[in-house]
PDB file of C-alpha atoms in Angstrom:
ATOM      1  CA  MET A 282     110.457  84.530 126.866  1.00  0.00           C
ATOM      2  CA  ILE A 283     106.668  85.292 127.875  1.00  0.00           C
ATOM      3  CA  GLN A 284     106.763  87.640 131.034  1.00  0.00           C
ATOM      4  CA  THR A 285     103.818  89.485 132.474  1.00  0.00           C
ATOM      5  CA  TYR A 286     103.626  92.410 133.860  1.00  0.00           C
ATOM      6  CA  LEU A 287     101.226  93.934 136.875  1.00  0.00           C
ATOM      7  CA  LEU A 288     100.059  97.386 137.769  1.00  0.00           C
ATOM      8  CA  GLU A 289      97.574  98.267 140.652  1.00  0.00           C
ATOM      9  CA  SER A 290      95.642 100.314 139.148  1.00  0.00           C
ATOM     10  CA  ALA A 291      93.467 101.603 142.185  1.00  0.00           C
ATOM     11  CA  ALA A 292      96.574 103.315 143.085  1.00  0.00           C
ATOM     12  CA  LEU A 293      96.584 105.237 139.956  1.00  0.00           C
ATOM     13  CA  PRO A 294      95.351 108.967 139.563  1.00  0.00           C
ATOM     14  CA  ASP A 295      92.031 109.157 137.845  1.00  0.00           C
ATOM     15  CA  PRO A 296      93.125 110.523 133.995  1.00  0.00           C
ATOM     16  CA  LEU A 297      90.440 112.974 133.754  1.00  0.00           C
ATOM     17  CA  PHE A 298      90.714 115.078 137.169  1.00  0.00           C
ATOM     18  CA  ASP A 299      94.658 115.123 138.004  1.00  0.00           C
ATOM     19  CA  GLY A 300      95.512 118.034 135.936  1.00  0.00           C
ATOM     20  CA  ALA A 301      97.733 116.295 133.425  1.00  0.00           C
ATOM     21  CA  GLN A 302      94.517 115.672 130.752  1.00  0.00           C
ATOM     22  CA  GLY A 303      96.592 117.107 128.251  1.00  0.00           C
ATOM     23  CA  GLU A 304      99.993 115.115 129.254  1.00  0.00           C
ATOM     24  CA  TRP A 305      98.412 111.660 128.962  1.00  0.00           C
ATOM     25  CA  ASN A 306      96.511 113.018 125.681  1.00  0.00           C
ATOM     26  CA  GLU A 307     100.364 113.265 124.209  1.00  0.00           C
ATOM     27  CA  ARG A 308     101.229 110.291 125.690  1.00  0.00           C
ATOM     28  CA  LEU A 309      98.581 107.286 125.112  1.00  0.00           C
ATOM     29  CA  SER A 310      97.007 106.663 122.232  1.00  0.00           C
ATOM     30  CA  SER A 311      93.849 108.926 121.195  1.00  0.00           C
ATOM     31  CA  GLU A 312      91.856 105.673 121.060  1.00  0.00           C
ATOM     32  CA  ARG A 313      93.005 104.903 124.602  1.00  0.00           C
ATOM     33  CA  MET A 314      91.995 108.659 125.431  1.00  0.00           C
ATOM     34  CA  GLU A 315      88.501 108.043 124.068  1.00  0.00           C
ATOM     35  CA  LYS A 316      88.330 105.371 125.510  1.00  0.00           C
ATOM     36  CA  ILE A 317      88.951 106.319 128.880  1.00  0.00           C
ATOM     37  CA  ARG A 318      86.778 109.570 128.221  1.00  0.00           C
ATOM     38  CA  ARG A 319      83.619 107.787 127.695  1.00  0.00           C
ATOM     39  CA  ILE A 320      83.785 105.687 131.164  1.00  0.00           C
ATOM     40  CA  LYS A 321      81.767 106.895 133.989  1.00  0.00           C
ATOM     41  CA  HIS A 322      82.916 104.821 136.529  1.00  0.00           C
ATOM     42  CA  ALA A 323      86.582 105.853 137.989  1.00  0.00           C
ATOM     43  CA  GLY A 324      87.849 102.699 138.829  1.00  0.00           C
ATOM     44  CA  THR A 325      86.823 101.217 135.618  1.00  0.00           C
ATOM     45  CA  ARG A 326      88.695 104.336 133.740  1.00  0.00           C
ATOM     46  CA  LYS A 327      92.014 103.672 136.234  1.00  0.00           C
ATOM     47  CA  GLN A 328      91.888 100.264 134.814  1.00  0.00           C
ATOM     48  CA  SER A 329      91.576 101.912 131.486  1.00  0.00           C
ATOM     49  CA  PHE A 330      94.161 104.093 131.590  1.00  0.00           C
ATOM     50  CA  GLY A 331      96.546 101.408 133.685  1.00  0.00           C
ATOM     51  CA  ALA A 332      95.899  99.412 130.661  1.00  0.00           C
ATOM     52  CA  GLY A 333      97.200 102.148 128.205  1.00  0.00           C
ATOM     53  CA  LEU A 334     100.414 102.971 130.547  1.00  0.00           C
ATOM     54  CA  LEU A 335     101.183  99.612 130.366  1.00  0.00           C
ATOM     55  CA  LEU A 336     101.268  99.155 126.657  1.00  0.00           C
ATOM     56  CA  GLU A 337     102.772 102.554 126.010  1.00  0.00           C
ATOM     57  CA  GLN A 338     106.007 101.589 127.903  1.00  0.00           C
ATOM     58  CA  LEU A 339     106.162  98.462 126.834  1.00  0.00           C
ATOM     59  CA  LEU A 340     105.556  98.566 123.447  1.00  0.00           C
ATOM     60  CA  HIS A 341     107.685 102.115 123.073  1.00  0.00           C
ATOM     61  CA  HIS A 342     110.765  99.937 124.573  1.00  0.00           C
ATOM     62  CA  TYR A 343     110.223  96.982 122.278  1.00  0.00           C
ATOM     63  CA  ALA A 344     108.687  98.075 119.395  1.00  0.00           C
ATOM     64  CA  PRO A 345     108.962 102.030 119.009  1.00  0.00           C
ATOM     65  CA  GLY A 346     106.686 103.836 116.780  1.00  0.00           C
ATOM     66  CA  ALA A 347     104.476 100.863 116.663  1.00  0.00           C
ATOM     67  CA  LYS A 348     100.435 100.821 116.176  1.00  0.00           C
ATOM     68  CA  ILE A 349      98.402  98.570 117.838  1.00  0.00           C
ATOM     69  CA  GLN A 350      95.145  97.273 115.801  1.00  0.00           C
ATOM     70  CA  THR A 351      92.591  95.300 116.818  1.00  0.00           C
ATOM     71  CA  SER A 352      91.440  92.137 115.046  1.00  0.00           C
ATOM     72  CA  ASP A 353      87.527  91.250 113.661  1.00  0.00           C
ATOM     73  CA  TYR A 354      86.868  89.811 117.398  1.00  0.00           C
ATOM     74  CA  GLY A 355      88.633  92.323 119.291  1.00  0.00           C
ATOM     75  CA  LYS A 356      91.854  91.650 120.228  1.00  0.00           C
ATOM     76  CA  PRO A 357      94.523  93.787 120.270  1.00  0.00           C
ATOM     77  CA  PHE A 358      97.874  93.237 118.700  1.00  0.00           C
ATOM     78  CA  CYS A 359     101.113  94.829 117.652  1.00  0.00           C
ATOM     79  CA  GLY A 360     103.148  93.930 114.512  1.00  0.00           C
ATOM     80  CA  GLY A 361     106.287  92.252 115.763  1.00  0.00           C
ATOM     81  CA  VAL A 362     105.460  91.989 119.559  1.00  0.00           C
ATOM     82  CA  PRO A 363     102.962  89.513 120.451  1.00  0.00           C
ATOM     83  CA  PHE A 364     101.030  90.592 123.806  1.00  0.00           C
ATOM     84  CA  ASN A 365      97.422  90.510 125.687  1.00  0.00           C
ATOM     85  CA  LEU A 366      96.104  92.311 128.547  1.00  0.00           C
ATOM     86  CA  SER A 367      93.598  92.043 131.089  1.00  0.00           C
ATOM     87  CA  HIS A 368      92.019  93.847 133.846  1.00  0.00           C
ATOM     88  CA  THR A 369      90.009  93.427 136.859  1.00  0.00           C
ATOM     89  CA  ALA A 370      89.207  95.111 139.965  1.00  0.00           C
ATOM     90  CA  ASP A 371      92.204  97.117 141.187  1.00  0.00           C
ATOM     91  CA  ALA A 372      94.768  95.315 138.905  1.00  0.00           C
ATOM     92  CA  VAL A 373      96.112  95.231 135.162  1.00  0.00           C
ATOM     93  CA  ILE A 374      98.328  93.076 133.224  1.00  0.00           C
ATOM     94  CA  VAL A 375     100.171  92.432 130.528  1.00  0.00           C
ATOM     95  CA  SER A 376     101.934  89.476 129.133  1.00  0.00           C
ATOM     96  CA  ILE A 377     104.167  90.170 126.066  1.00  0.00           C
ATOM     97  CA  CYS A 378     107.053  87.854 124.268  1.00  0.00           C
ATOM     98  CA  ARG A 379     110.095  89.133 123.603  1.00  0.00           C
ATOM     99  CA  SER A 380     112.292  87.083 121.372  1.00  0.00           C
ATOM    100  CA  ASP A 381     109.070  85.788 118.790  1.00  0.00           C
ATOM    101  CA  PRO A 382     107.598  88.017 116.723  1.00  0.00           C
ATOM    102  CA  HIS A 383     105.117  84.974 115.615  1.00  0.00           C
ATOM    103  CA  MET A 384     103.796  83.933 118.977  1.00  0.00           C
ATOM    104  CA  CYS A 385     100.718  83.832 120.144  1.00  0.00           C
ATOM    105  CA  ILE A 386      99.531  85.014 123.984  1.00  0.00           C
ATOM    106  CA  GLY A 387      96.296  84.878 125.847  1.00  0.00           C
ATOM    107  CA  CYS A 388      96.412  86.365 129.588  1.00  0.00           C
ATOM    108  CA  ASP A 389      93.435  86.609 132.195  1.00  0.00           C
ATOM    109  CA  ILE A 390      93.407  88.004 135.690  1.00  0.00           C
ATOM    110  CA  GLU A 391      90.514  87.588 138.355  1.00  0.00           C
ATOM    111  CA  ARG A 392      89.858  88.146 141.995  1.00  0.00           C
ATOM    112  CA  ILE A 393      88.545  84.960 143.317  1.00  0.00           C
ATOM    113  CA  LYS A 394      85.524  85.174 144.424  1.00  0.00           C
ATOM    114  CA  PRO A 395      82.652  82.383 146.052  1.00  0.00           C
ATOM    115  CA  TYR A 396      82.134  79.484 144.156  1.00  0.00           C
ATOM    116  CA  GLU A 397      79.301  79.837 141.301  1.00  0.00           C
ATOM    117  CA  ARG A 398      78.015  75.956 140.495  1.00  0.00           C
ATOM    118  CA  ARG A 399      75.669  77.058 137.991  1.00  0.00           C
ATOM    119  CA  ILE A 400      78.305  78.233 135.678  1.00  0.00           C
ATOM    120  CA  ALA A 401      81.046  75.602 136.195  1.00  0.00           C
ATOM    121  CA  ARG A 402      78.196  73.055 135.436  1.00  0.00           C
ATOM    122  CA  ARG A 403      77.109  75.196 132.062  1.00  0.00           C
ATOM    123  CA  PHE A 404      80.023  76.199 130.798  1.00  0.00           C
ATOM    124  CA  PHE A 405      83.065  73.888 132.000  1.00  0.00           C
ATOM    125  CA  THR A 406      83.748  70.510 131.197  1.00  0.00           C
ATOM    126  CA  GLY A 407      82.391  67.695 132.924  1.00  0.00           C
ATOM    127  CA  ALA A 408      85.660  66.999 134.697  1.00  0.00           C
ATOM    128  CA  GLU A 409      86.057  69.984 135.526  1.00  0.00           C
ATOM    129  CA  TYR A 410      82.743  70.538 137.259  1.00  0.00           C
ATOM    130  CA  GLU A 411      83.327  67.212 139.124  1.00  0.00           C
ATOM    131  CA  SER A 412      86.409  67.925 140.347  1.00  0.00           C
ATOM    132  CA  LEU A 413      84.688  71.370 141.715  1.00  0.00           C
ATOM    133  CA  GLU A 414      82.056  69.496 143.756  1.00  0.00           C
ATOM    134  CA  ALA A 415      84.864  67.065 144.941  1.00  0.00           C
ATOM    135  CA  GLU A 416      86.588  70.075 147.088  1.00  0.00           C
ATOM    136  CA  THR A 417      84.863  70.093 149.972  1.00  0.00           C
ATOM    137  CA  ASP A 418      86.639  73.501 151.482  1.00  0.00           C
ATOM    138  CA  GLU A 419      84.711  76.421 150.179  1.00  0.00           C
ATOM    139  CA  GLN A 420      87.778  78.412 149.978  1.00  0.00           C
ATOM    140  CA  ALA A 421      89.856  76.354 148.067  1.00  0.00           C
ATOM    141  CA  GLN A 422      86.936  75.379 145.967  1.00  0.00           C
ATOM    142  CA  ALA A 423      86.124  78.987 145.007  1.00  0.00           C
ATOM    143  CA  ALA A 424      90.394  79.365 144.412  1.00  0.00           C
ATOM    144  CA  LEU A 425      90.233  76.420 142.226  1.00  0.00           C
ATOM    145  CA  PHE A 426      87.153  77.581 139.794  1.00  0.00           C
ATOM    146  CA  CYS A 427      89.083  80.984 139.809  1.00  0.00           C
ATOM    147  CA  ARG A 428      92.067  78.896 138.583  1.00  0.00           C
ATOM    148  CA  TYR A 429      89.807  76.972 135.765  1.00  0.00           C
ATOM    149  CA  TRP A 430      88.291  80.180 134.941  1.00  0.00           C
ATOM    150  CA  THR A 431      91.183  82.257 134.439  1.00  0.00           C
ATOM    151  CA  LYS A 432      93.070  79.437 132.064  1.00  0.00           C
ATOM    152  CA  LYS A 433      90.205  79.009 130.174  1.00  0.00           C
ATOM    153  CA  GLU A 434      89.994  82.878 129.318  1.00  0.00           C
ATOM    154  CA  SER A 435      93.378  82.618 128.573  1.00  0.00           C
ATOM    155  CA  VAL A 436      93.012  79.887 126.208  1.00  0.00           C
ATOM    156  CA  MET A 437      90.387  82.223 124.654  1.00  0.00           C
ATOM    157  CA  LYS A 438      92.320  85.550 124.107  1.00  0.00           C
ATOM    158  CA  LEU A 439      94.634  83.558 122.726  1.00  0.00           C
ATOM    159  CA  THR A 440      92.863  81.985 120.016  1.00  0.00           C
ATOM    160  CA  GLY A 441      91.576  85.598 119.511  1.00  0.00           C
ATOM    161  CA  LEU A 442      87.642  84.371 119.629  1.00  0.00           C
ATOM    162  CA  GLY A 443      87.092  85.696 123.597  1.00  0.00           C
ATOM    163  CA  MET A 444      83.733  84.579 124.153  1.00  0.00           C
ATOM    164  CA  SER A 445      82.828  83.371 121.110  1.00  0.00           C
ATOM    165  CA  LEU A 446      84.906  80.032 121.886  1.00  0.00           C
ATOM    166  CA  PRO A 447      82.746  77.810 123.668  1.00  0.00           C
ATOM    167  CA  MET A 448      84.244  77.088 127.407  1.00  0.00           C
ATOM    168  CA  ASP A 449      83.471  73.541 127.381  1.00  0.00           C
ATOM    169  CA  LEU A 450      85.821  72.371 124.075  1.00  0.00           C
ATOM    170  CA  TYR A 451      88.922  72.361 126.425  1.00  0.00           C
ATOM    171  CA  ASP A 452      90.018  70.833 129.433  1.00  0.00           C
ATOM    172  CA  VAL A 453      92.018  72.832 131.655  1.00  0.00           C
ATOM    173  CA  GLN A 454      92.994  71.082 134.379  1.00  0.00           C
ATOM    174  CA  GLY A 455      96.915  70.475 133.688  1.00  0.00           C
ATOM    175  CA  ASP A 456      99.504  72.663 132.183  1.00  0.00           C
ATOM    176  CA  ARG A 457      97.924  72.312 128.953  1.00  0.00           C
ATOM    177  CA  ALA A 458      94.720  72.651 127.462  1.00  0.00           C
ATOM    178  CA  ALA A 459      93.305  69.751 126.518  1.00  0.00           C
ATOM    179  CA  VAL A 460      91.115  70.138 123.566  1.00  0.00           C
ATOM    180  CA  ASP A 461      88.587  67.821 122.315  1.00  0.00           C
ATOM    181  CA  ILE A 462      89.530  67.378 119.146  1.00  0.00           C
ATOM    182  CA  GLU A 463      86.258  65.968 117.531  1.00  0.00           C
ATOM    183  CA  LYS A 464      83.465  68.179 119.877  1.00  0.00           C
ATOM    184  CA  ALA A 465      85.793  71.464 118.552  1.00  0.00           C
ATOM    185  CA  ARG A 466      85.795  70.200 114.955  1.00  0.00           C
ATOM    186  CA  ARG A 467      81.795  69.604 115.311  1.00  0.00           C
ATOM    187  CA  TRP A 468      81.449  73.483 116.886  1.00  0.00           C
ATOM    188  CA  TYR A 469      83.597  74.487 113.901  1.00  0.00           C
ATOM    189  CA  GLU A 470      82.021  73.383 111.062  1.00  0.00           C
ATOM    190  CA  GLN A 471      78.453  74.087 112.695  1.00  0.00           C
ATOM    191  CA  SER A 472      79.463  77.386 113.497  1.00  0.00           C
ATOM    192  CA  LEU A 473      80.579  77.772 109.424  1.00  0.00           C
ATOM    193  CA  ARG A 474      77.394  76.005 107.833  1.00  0.00           C
ATOM    194  CA  LYS A 475      75.924  79.173 110.056  1.00  0.00           C
ATOM    195  CA  GLY A 476      77.516  81.502 108.016  1.00  0.00           C
ATOM    196  CA  LYS A 477      77.543  84.475 110.755  1.00  0.00           C
ATOM    197  CA  GLU A 478      80.912  84.043 111.896  1.00  0.00           C
ATOM    198  CA  LYS A 479      83.053  87.482 111.229  1.00  0.00           C
ATOM    199  CA  PRO A 480      86.019  87.471 109.010  1.00  0.00           C
ATOM    200  CA  GLY A 481      88.535  86.323 110.926  1.00  0.00           C
ATOM    201  CA  PHE A 482      86.896  83.233 112.625  1.00  0.00           C
ATOM    202  CA  ALA A 483      88.550  80.785 110.438  1.00  0.00           C
ATOM    203  CA  GLN A 484      92.095  82.184 111.014  1.00  0.00           C
ATOM    204  CA  ALA A 485      91.453  82.155 115.034  1.00  0.00           C
ATOM    205  CA  ALA A 486      89.416  79.149 115.422  1.00  0.00           C
ATOM    206  CA  GLU A 487      92.557  77.094 113.260  1.00  0.00           C
ATOM    207  CA  ARG A 488      94.391  78.399 116.077  1.00  0.00           C
ATOM    208  CA  LEU A 489      92.877  75.817 118.285  1.00  0.00           C
ATOM    209  CA  LEU A 490      92.203  73.047 116.030  1.00  0.00           C
ATOM    210  CA  CYS A 491      95.769  73.120 114.975  1.00  0.00           C
ATOM    211  CA  GLN A 492      97.905  74.510 117.801  1.00  0.00           C
ATOM    212  CA  TYR A 493      95.687  71.822 120.124  1.00  0.00           C
ATOM    213  CA  GLN A 494      99.229  70.148 121.329  1.00  0.00           C
ATOM    214  CA  ARG A 495     100.953  73.345 122.112  1.00  0.00           C
ATOM    215  CA  LEU A 496      98.331  75.485 123.853  1.00  0.00           C
ATOM    216  CA  PHE A 497     100.505  75.942 127.239  1.00  0.00           C
ATOM    217  CA  LEU A 498      99.087  77.426 130.369  1.00  0.00           C
ATOM    218  CA  LYS A 499     100.883  79.223 133.138  1.00  0.00           C
ATOM    219  CA  GLU A 500      99.462  80.228 136.587  1.00  0.00           C
ATOM    220  CA  TYR A 501     100.767  82.991 139.056  1.00  0.00           C
ATOM    221  CA  ARG A 502      98.785  84.116 142.026  1.00  0.00           C
ATOM    222  CA  TYR A 503      98.991  87.672 143.345  1.00  0.00           C
ATOM    223  CA  ASN A 504      97.136  88.511 146.985  1.00  0.00           C
ATOM    224  CA  ASP A 505      93.915  87.451 146.270  1.00  0.00           C
ATOM    225  CA  TYR A 506      94.020  87.606 142.351  1.00  0.00           C
ATOM    226  CA  CYS A 507      94.896  84.580 140.014  1.00  0.00           C
ATOM    227  CA  ILE A 508      96.647  84.635 136.873  1.00  0.00           C
ATOM    228  CA  ALA A 509      96.597  82.355 133.815  1.00  0.00           C
ATOM    229  CA  VAL A 510      98.465  82.818 130.412  1.00  0.00           C
ATOM    230  CA  CYS A 511      97.974  81.124 127.766  1.00  0.00           C
ATOM    231  CA  SER A 512     100.909  80.204 124.864  1.00  0.00           C
ATOM    232  CA  LEU A 513     102.223  78.316 121.884  1.00  0.00           C
ATOM    233  CA  SER A 514     105.607  77.954 123.680  1.00  0.00           C
ATOM    234  CA  ASP A 515     106.279  77.061 127.619  1.00  0.00           C
ATOM    235  CA  ALA A 516     108.597  79.584 128.063  1.00  0.00           C
ATOM    236  CA  PHE A 517     107.198  81.588 130.806  1.00  0.00           C
ATOM    237  CA  ALA A 518     108.640  83.614 132.957  1.00  0.00           C
ATOM    238  CA  PRO A 519     108.758  81.621 136.823  1.00  0.00           C
ATOM    239  CA  GLN A 520     107.195  85.333 138.300  1.00  0.00           C
ATOM    240  CA  ILE A 521     105.501  88.241 137.049  1.00  0.00           C
ATOM    241  CA  LYS A 522     106.950  91.555 137.782  1.00  0.00           C
ATOM    242  CA  ARG A 523     104.820  94.182 139.645  1.00  0.00           C
ATOM    243  CA  LEU A 524     105.194  97.731 138.647  1.00  0.00           C
ATOM    244  CA  TYR A 525     104.551 100.920 140.076  1.00  0.00           C
ATOM    245  CA  PHE A 526     103.298 104.357 138.828  1.00  0.00           C
ATOM    246  CA  ASP A 527     105.377 107.365 140.668  1.00  0.00           C
ATOM    247  CA  GLY A 528     103.946 110.210 138.721  1.00  0.00           C
ATOM    248  CA  GLN A 529     105.444 110.311 135.910  1.00  0.00           C
ATOM    249  CA  ARG A 530     105.897 106.802 134.300  1.00  0.00           C
ATOM    250  CA  LEU A 531     106.288 102.790 135.670  1.00  0.00           C
ATOM    251  CA  ARG A 532     108.975 101.737 137.773  1.00  0.00           C
ATOM    252  CA  ARG A 533     109.944  98.240 138.662  1.00  0.00           C
ATOM    253  CA  SER A 534     109.058  97.584 142.388  1.00  0.00           C
ATOM    254  CA  TYR A 535     111.311  96.239 144.974  1.00  0.00           C
ATOM    255  CA  GLN A 536     109.281  94.166 146.952  1.00  0.00           C
ATOM    256  CA  ASP A 537     108.083  91.228 144.692  1.00  0.00           C
ATOM    257  CA  ARG A 538     106.780  88.802 146.854  1.00  0.00           C
ATOM    258  CA  TYR A 539     104.797  86.098 144.228  1.00  0.00           C
ATOM    259  CA  GLU A 540     104.324  82.738 144.233  1.00  0.00           C
ATOM    260  CA  LYS A 541     104.027  80.583 140.631  1.00  0.00           C
TER     261      LYS A 541
END
């Protein structure tokens, strides 16, 4: 099963100014702590700190001693424990698969903001854009835009290509990503001819081209955040699990109030 965990990063201490930096140096990876030290904004530091705490606790439980590596396009991975992470203002999520070491996962979380017509017209499919324009309620329109965006990001992150993958190659109105396979193949072939892609491009792109019928999508809501997870399996947990930090470790919240 693919379970998604959420941590509110705004409630975390600042890892550089809480008097316990030495403890975090021992618990979190040197790469994570170095990244935190380079961040100037306190809120962004807390996001990175929260991501580190989630990964440290979850991977320590499911894969003790395993090391996190990074793909050519920046996607973190850990052998035998498929996962993906995302963070936005005040919240961090990690989606992890506990049963299939070969699973691919992508996830994204975003806070709902006003609908951005220019972005939708430029990056979304024609059908997605038309459905947004047909929505007359501004709040519903903004929520739909955020839903589409998080689902598209989750697909991009599953492939490992991130923003290198054009958003208009696939439609996310349903519970699967509907890939325009002919358009995607033309993009793939043109990219190869240009010869500017990184070494892992072909392998990452083939996740879209070869697994396009298995790009399952799951949506969650948490307060004013939209959350989306993409996977090659539809074995998603029905709810996300919220964790909180007690000063030493992450614990399960007893006040789970989530919508599907």
